[in-house]
Every structure is written in C-alpha cells, then in structure tokens.
C-alpha cells in the first residue's frame, strides 16, 4: 500500500502515469535515441528481442512509429513474442534509467497477477478465471458483468494488459 499522504493530486498523477507505464516502458526501451519514435532499427531490435517470433509486418507500415501507434500494434503480437520481449527487457533492466526500471517492475507485477489467475497456466484467462478475480477487484460484486465484458474471455496476457491499461484508474489500481 501507498504511504498515506494528503496530496490527492499527486496520487492521481502517479496513477495516471502508471496506467500506461508497462507498454510505454517497452516502447521507451526500444526507442534508443529517445526521439519518441521507433524506426527500422528499433523494430529490428524488437524482433530480435522476441527471438524472431514477432510478426514485423504489424509494425512496418507505421515506421517511424509513435507510442500511440505502437500501443495499437502491441495488441496484435503473439503471446510468445510478448513473453520473449519481456524476458529480454528484464535481463537488460539494469541498463535502464530508474523510471524505466519501475515501469518494467510494474509490468512484471501485472504478469504475475495474470499468471496467478490463470489457474491452468494455459496462457489464457477463461470465464472461470475472471470470475475468481472479480471478488478481489470489486468486493460488492455490483459490476461483475462489467468485469466479464471488460476482459472478454478468453483473454491472453496481451489482451489482459491492454484491458487493464484502458480500464479506469481505480479498477487498475485494485487489480
């Protein structure tokens, strides 16, 4: 839990920043020149980090690619490619600035949460997995159908990450 402070604006600003932190940290990791765009070489590095499982064609039509485009393309990559990229980044995290390390740590926590609820470890949250998640997110169960709709089972990690990032800050913090 966060330390209790009276500055709600600070808390809201932090929550807003971290709502998009995981995918943003991936983007930032591969934006080597920090120009806010991924070029051909950056996409090639991303492809290499995925152990060549990334379908580069998803990204190639948008080069140079800004973050918003990357976020949309990220939703289409395979879970294996995403997992390989996350593993690559975690190995190289020591070379990242503090903010990027924090973002990657958050991404790893989201992955841990996903794996916790994926009881059969098949890489997909099914309806029963999401139903097990609901009481921990919303103790009064008033929005159970909303959560089922939000995660739209079956839900792989990429979809889960995207849905959490598009969810309200309050719900994302509860997860």
PDB file of C-alpha atoms in Angstrom:
ATOM      1  CA  UNK A   1       0.000   0.000   0.000  1.00  0.00           C
ATOM      2  CA  UNK A   2       0.982   3.571  -0.603  1.00  0.00           C
ATOM      3  CA  UNK A   3       2.022   5.757   2.243  1.00  0.00           C
ATOM      4  CA  UNK A   4      -0.879   7.907   3.310  1.00  0.00           C
ATOM      5  CA  UNK A   5      -0.485  11.474   2.174  1.00  0.00           C
ATOM      6  CA  UNK A   6      -2.971  14.277   1.830  1.00  0.00           C
ATOM      7  CA  UNK A   7      -1.982  15.303  -1.652  1.00  0.00           C
ATOM      8  CA  UNK A   8      -4.602  13.558  -3.819  1.00  0.00           C
ATOM      9  CA  UNK A   9      -3.425  15.341  -6.965  1.00  0.00           C
ATOM     10  CA  UNK A  10      -0.037  13.660  -6.561  1.00  0.00           C
ATOM     11  CA  UNK A  11      -1.686  10.245  -6.221  1.00  0.00           C
ATOM     12  CA  UNK A  12      -3.891  10.812  -9.278  1.00  0.00           C
ATOM     13  CA  UNK A  13      -0.903  11.965 -11.317  1.00  0.00           C
ATOM     14  CA  UNK A  14       1.087   8.874 -10.337  1.00  0.00           C
ATOM     15  CA  UNK A  15      -1.851   6.563 -11.118  1.00  0.00           C
ATOM     16  CA  UNK A  16      -2.351   8.187 -14.484  1.00  0.00           C
ATOM     17  CA  UNK A  17       1.344   7.843 -15.337  1.00  0.00           C
ATOM     18  CA  UNK A  18       1.450   4.199 -14.374  1.00  0.00           C
ATOM     19  CA  UNK A  19      -1.778   3.306 -16.139  1.00  0.00           C
ATOM     20  CA  UNK A  20       0.164   3.226 -19.419  1.00  0.00           C
ATOM     21  CA  UNK A  21       3.567   2.518 -17.913  1.00  0.00           C
ATOM     22  CA  UNK A  22       4.061  -1.144 -18.914  1.00  0.00           C
ATOM     23  CA  UNK A  23       3.634  -0.787 -22.691  1.00  0.00           C
ATOM     24  CA  UNK A  24       5.236   2.648 -22.570  1.00  0.00           C
ATOM     25  CA  UNK A  25       8.306   1.161 -20.885  1.00  0.00           C
ATOM     26  CA  UNK A  26       8.629  -1.390 -23.697  1.00  0.00           C
ATOM     27  CA  UNK A  27       8.376   1.418 -26.239  1.00  0.00           C
ATOM     28  CA  UNK A  28      10.917   3.513 -24.334  1.00  0.00           C
ATOM     29  CA  UNK A  29      13.326   0.582 -24.050  1.00  0.00           C
ATOM     30  CA  UNK A  30      13.495   0.212 -27.827  1.00  0.00           C
ATOM     31  CA  UNK A  31      13.440   3.966 -28.563  1.00  0.00           C
ATOM     32  CA  UNK A  32      17.227   4.074 -28.277  1.00  0.00           C
ATOM     33  CA  UNK A  33      17.645   7.694 -29.361  1.00  0.00           C
ATOM     34  CA  UNK A  34      14.746   8.922 -27.192  1.00  0.00           C
ATOM     35  CA  UNK A  35      13.075  10.784 -30.056  1.00  0.00           C
ATOM     36  CA  UNK A  36       9.611   9.416 -29.233  1.00  0.00           C
ATOM     37  CA  UNK A  37       9.578   7.254 -32.374  1.00  0.00           C
ATOM     38  CA  UNK A  38      10.598   3.732 -33.282  1.00  0.00           C
ATOM     39  CA  UNK A  39      12.472   3.436 -36.553  1.00  0.00           C
ATOM     40  CA  UNK A  40      13.517   0.468 -38.674  1.00  0.00           C
ATOM     41  CA  UNK A  41      16.493  -0.380 -36.440  1.00  0.00           C
ATOM     42  CA  UNK A  42      14.331  -0.191 -33.304  1.00  0.00           C
ATOM     43  CA  UNK A  43      11.771  -2.578 -34.814  1.00  0.00           C
ATOM     44  CA  UNK A  44      14.607  -4.910 -35.833  1.00  0.00           C
ATOM     45  CA  UNK A  45      15.843  -4.856 -32.212  1.00  0.00           C
ATOM     46  CA  UNK A  46      12.291  -5.590 -31.033  1.00  0.00           C
ATOM     47  CA  UNK A  47      12.135  -8.503 -33.488  1.00  0.00           C
ATOM     48  CA  UNK A  48      15.464  -9.845 -32.236  1.00  0.00           C
ATOM     49  CA  UNK A  49      14.312  -9.490 -28.591  1.00  0.00           C
ATOM     50  CA  UNK A  50      11.227 -11.563 -29.449  1.00  0.00           C
ATOM     51  CA  UNK A  51      13.546 -14.362 -30.574  1.00  0.00           C
ATOM     52  CA  UNK A  52      12.241 -13.710 -34.086  1.00  0.00           C
ATOM     53  CA  UNK A  53       8.654 -14.601 -33.156  1.00  0.00           C
ATOM     54  CA  UNK A  54       7.393 -11.059 -33.704  1.00  0.00           C
ATOM     55  CA  UNK A  55       5.459 -10.526 -36.916  1.00  0.00           C
ATOM     56  CA  UNK A  56       7.334  -7.421 -38.073  1.00  0.00           C
ATOM     57  CA  UNK A  57       4.702  -6.694 -40.730  1.00  0.00           C
ATOM     58  CA  UNK A  58       2.402  -5.477 -37.938  1.00  0.00           C
ATOM     59  CA  UNK A  59       4.862  -2.653 -37.273  1.00  0.00           C
ATOM     60  CA  UNK A  60       6.498  -1.987 -40.643  1.00  0.00           C
ATOM     61  CA  UNK A  61       3.662   0.033 -42.193  1.00  0.00           C
ATOM     62  CA  UNK A  62       3.884   2.636 -39.433  1.00  0.00           C
ATOM     63  CA  UNK A  63       7.593   3.493 -39.388  1.00  0.00           C
ATOM     64  CA  UNK A  64       8.566   5.876 -37.902  1.00  0.00           C
ATOM     65  CA  UNK A  65       6.152   4.803 -35.182  1.00  0.00           C
ATOM     66  CA  UNK A  66       4.974   6.971 -32.298  1.00  0.00           C
ATOM     67  CA  UNK A  67       3.845   5.497 -28.986  1.00  0.00           C
ATOM     68  CA  UNK A  68       0.104   5.564 -29.780  1.00  0.00           C
ATOM     69  CA  UNK A  69       0.716   3.511 -32.934  1.00  0.00           C
ATOM     70  CA  UNK A  70       2.973   1.130 -31.015  1.00  0.00           C
ATOM     71  CA  UNK A  71       0.307   0.631 -28.360  1.00  0.00           C
ATOM     72  CA  UNK A  72      -2.204  -0.395 -31.048  1.00  0.00           C
ATOM     73  CA  UNK A  73       0.262  -2.728 -32.782  1.00  0.00           C
ATOM     74  CA  UNK A  74       1.303  -4.281 -29.453  1.00  0.00           C
ATOM     75  CA  UNK A  75      -2.240  -5.632 -29.033  1.00  0.00           C
ATOM     76  CA  UNK A  76      -1.741  -7.774 -32.135  1.00  0.00           C
ATOM     77  CA  UNK A  77       1.518  -9.528 -31.284  1.00  0.00           C
ATOM     78  CA  UNK A  78       1.636 -13.167 -30.243  1.00  0.00           C
ATOM     79  CA  UNK A  79       1.878 -14.082 -26.559  1.00  0.00           C
ATOM     80  CA  UNK A  80       5.172 -15.915 -27.221  1.00  0.00           C
ATOM     81  CA  UNK A  81       6.703 -12.849 -28.859  1.00  0.00           C
ATOM     82  CA  UNK A  82       5.497 -10.665 -25.978  1.00  0.00           C
ATOM     83  CA  UNK A  83       6.880 -13.061 -23.371  1.00  0.00           C
ATOM     84  CA  UNK A  84      10.259 -13.175 -25.118  1.00  0.00           C
ATOM     85  CA  UNK A  85      10.378  -9.377 -25.299  1.00  0.00           C
ATOM     86  CA  UNK A  86       9.500  -9.063 -21.606  1.00  0.00           C
ATOM     87  CA  UNK A  87      12.193 -11.575 -20.688  1.00  0.00           C
ATOM     88  CA  UNK A  88      14.724  -9.720 -22.849  1.00  0.00           C
ATOM     89  CA  UNK A  89      13.882  -6.424 -21.167  1.00  0.00           C
ATOM     90  CA  UNK A  90      14.066  -7.893 -17.669  1.00  0.00           C
ATOM     91  CA  UNK A  91      17.586  -9.179 -18.428  1.00  0.00           C
ATOM     92  CA  UNK A  92      18.589  -5.723 -19.701  1.00  0.00           C
ATOM     93  CA  UNK A  93      16.763  -3.744 -17.000  1.00  0.00           C
ATOM     94  CA  UNK A  94      19.968  -2.842 -15.177  1.00  0.00           C
ATOM     95  CA  UNK A  95      20.946  -0.600 -18.091  1.00  0.00           C
ATOM     96  CA  UNK A  96      17.679   1.339 -17.908  1.00  0.00           C
ATOM     97  CA  UNK A  97      17.055   4.640 -16.127  1.00  0.00           C
ATOM     98  CA  UNK A  98      15.157   4.424 -12.814  1.00  0.00           C
ATOM     99  CA  UNK A  99      11.746   5.314 -14.319  1.00  0.00           C
ATOM    100  CA  UNK A 100      12.054   2.583 -16.950  1.00  0.00           C
ATOM    101  CA  UNK A 101      13.066   0.041 -14.288  1.00  0.00           C
ATOM    102  CA  UNK A 102       9.992   0.979 -12.236  1.00  0.00           C
ATOM    103  CA  UNK A 103       7.755   0.603 -15.294  1.00  0.00           C
ATOM    104  CA  UNK A 104       9.216  -2.800 -16.078  1.00  0.00           C
ATOM    105  CA  UNK A 105       8.734  -3.866 -12.466  1.00  0.00           C
ATOM    106  CA  UNK A 106       5.060  -2.878 -12.762  1.00  0.00           C
ATOM    107  CA  UNK A 107       4.814  -4.863 -15.987  1.00  0.00           C
ATOM    108  CA  UNK A 108       6.271  -7.887 -14.218  1.00  0.00           C
ATOM    109  CA  UNK A 109       3.719  -7.477 -11.408  1.00  0.00           C
ATOM    110  CA  UNK A 110       0.895  -7.401 -13.964  1.00  0.00           C
ATOM    111  CA  UNK A 111       2.325 -10.583 -15.494  1.00  0.00           C
ATOM    112  CA  UNK A 112       2.409 -12.191 -12.032  1.00  0.00           C
ATOM    113  CA  UNK A 113      -1.231 -11.200 -11.460  1.00  0.00           C
ATOM    114  CA  UNK A 114      -2.203 -12.693 -14.810  1.00  0.00           C
ATOM    115  CA  UNK A 115      -0.403 -15.929 -14.024  1.00  0.00           C
ATOM    116  CA  UNK A 116      -1.967 -16.078 -10.547  1.00  0.00           C
ATOM    117  CA  UNK A 117      -5.480 -16.054 -12.013  1.00  0.00           C
ATOM    118  CA  UNK A 118      -4.578 -18.329 -14.929  1.00  0.00           C
ATOM    119  CA  UNK A 119      -5.075 -21.412 -12.746  1.00  0.00           C
ATOM    120  CA  UNK A 120      -4.430 -23.961 -15.508  1.00  0.00           C
ATOM    121  CA  UNK A 121      -1.395 -21.981 -16.767  1.00  0.00           C
ATOM    122  CA  UNK A 122      -2.502 -22.203 -20.390  1.00  0.00           C
ATOM    123  CA  UNK A 123      -1.709 -18.527 -21.055  1.00  0.00           C
ATOM    124  CA  UNK A 124      -5.398 -17.601 -21.261  1.00  0.00           C
ATOM    125  CA  UNK A 125      -7.890 -16.315 -18.721  1.00  0.00           C
ATOM    126  CA  UNK A 126     -11.155 -18.155 -19.200  1.00  0.00           C
ATOM    127  CA  UNK A 127     -14.518 -17.114 -17.760  1.00  0.00           C
ATOM    128  CA  UNK A 128     -13.957 -19.050 -14.504  1.00  0.00           C
ATOM    129  CA  UNK A 129     -10.534 -17.386 -14.047  1.00  0.00           C
ATOM    130  CA  UNK A 130     -12.120 -13.952 -14.443  1.00  0.00           C
ATOM    131  CA  UNK A 131     -14.943 -14.886 -12.058  1.00  0.00           C
ATOM    132  CA  UNK A 132     -12.280 -15.779  -9.464  1.00  0.00           C
ATOM    133  CA  UNK A 133     -10.695 -12.357  -9.982  1.00  0.00           C
ATOM    134  CA  UNK A 134     -13.899 -10.315  -9.539  1.00  0.00           C
ATOM    135  CA  UNK A 135     -14.319 -10.556  -5.733  1.00  0.00           C
ATOM    136  CA  UNK A 136     -10.750  -9.349  -5.271  1.00  0.00           C
ATOM    137  CA  UNK A 137     -11.296  -6.347  -7.531  1.00  0.00           C
ATOM    138  CA  UNK A 138     -14.840  -5.407  -6.554  1.00  0.00           C
ATOM    139  CA  UNK A 139     -15.893  -6.685  -3.151  1.00  0.00           C
ATOM    140  CA  UNK A 140     -19.537  -5.680  -3.595  1.00  0.00           C
ATOM    141  CA  UNK A 141     -19.934  -7.623  -6.873  1.00  0.00           C
ATOM    142  CA  UNK A 142     -22.167  -4.893  -8.342  1.00  0.00           C
ATOM    143  CA  UNK A 143     -20.118  -4.750 -11.504  1.00  0.00           C
ATOM    144  CA  UNK A 144     -19.471  -8.464 -12.096  1.00  0.00           C
ATOM    145  CA  UNK A 145     -20.910  -8.374 -15.601  1.00  0.00           C
ATOM    146  CA  UNK A 146     -18.823  -5.280 -16.403  1.00  0.00           C
ATOM    147  CA  UNK A 147     -15.629  -7.132 -15.478  1.00  0.00           C
ATOM    148  CA  UNK A 148     -16.594 -10.106 -17.609  1.00  0.00           C
ATOM    149  CA  UNK A 149     -17.265  -7.760 -20.516  1.00  0.00           C
ATOM    150  CA  UNK A 150     -14.058  -5.815 -19.896  1.00  0.00           C
ATOM    151  CA  UNK A 151     -11.825  -8.871 -20.058  1.00  0.00           C
ATOM    152  CA  UNK A 152     -13.968 -10.607 -22.712  1.00  0.00           C
ATOM    153  CA  UNK A 153     -12.791 -14.186 -22.141  1.00  0.00           C
ATOM    154  CA  UNK A 154     -10.771 -15.933 -23.393  1.00  0.00           C
ATOM    155  CA  UNK A 155      -8.158 -13.303 -22.595  1.00  0.00           C
ATOM    156  CA  UNK A 156      -4.410 -13.762 -23.217  1.00  0.00           C
ATOM    157  CA  UNK A 157      -1.761 -11.648 -21.473  1.00  0.00           C
ATOM    158  CA  UNK A 158      -1.560  -9.009 -24.216  1.00  0.00           C
ATOM    159  CA  UNK A 159      -5.318  -8.508 -24.150  1.00  0.00           C
ATOM    160  CA  UNK A 160      -5.259  -8.503 -20.313  1.00  0.00           C
ATOM    161  CA  UNK A 161      -2.549  -5.835 -20.259  1.00  0.00           C
ATOM    162  CA  UNK A 162      -4.365  -3.707 -22.826  1.00  0.00           C
ATOM    163  CA  UNK A 163      -7.662  -4.021 -20.931  1.00  0.00           C
ATOM    164  CA  UNK A 164      -6.072  -3.053 -17.626  1.00  0.00           C
ATOM    165  CA  UNK A 165      -4.493  -0.022 -19.241  1.00  0.00           C
ATOM    166  CA  UNK A 166      -7.792   1.054 -20.787  1.00  0.00           C
ATOM    167  CA  UNK A 167      -9.713   0.452 -17.527  1.00  0.00           C
ATOM    168  CA  UNK A 168     -10.403   3.197 -15.055  1.00  0.00           C
ATOM    169  CA  UNK A 169      -7.511   4.137 -12.785  1.00  0.00           C
ATOM    170  CA  UNK A 170      -9.447   2.945  -9.727  1.00  0.00           C
ATOM    171  CA  UNK A 171     -10.037  -0.507 -11.165  1.00  0.00           C
ATOM    172  CA  UNK A 172      -6.458  -0.778 -12.480  1.00  0.00           C
ATOM    173  CA  UNK A 173      -5.156   0.066  -9.006  1.00  0.00           C
ATOM    174  CA  UNK A 174      -7.446  -2.568  -7.449  1.00  0.00           C
ATOM    175  CA  UNK A 175      -6.063  -5.230  -9.756  1.00  0.00           C
TER     176      UNK A 175
END
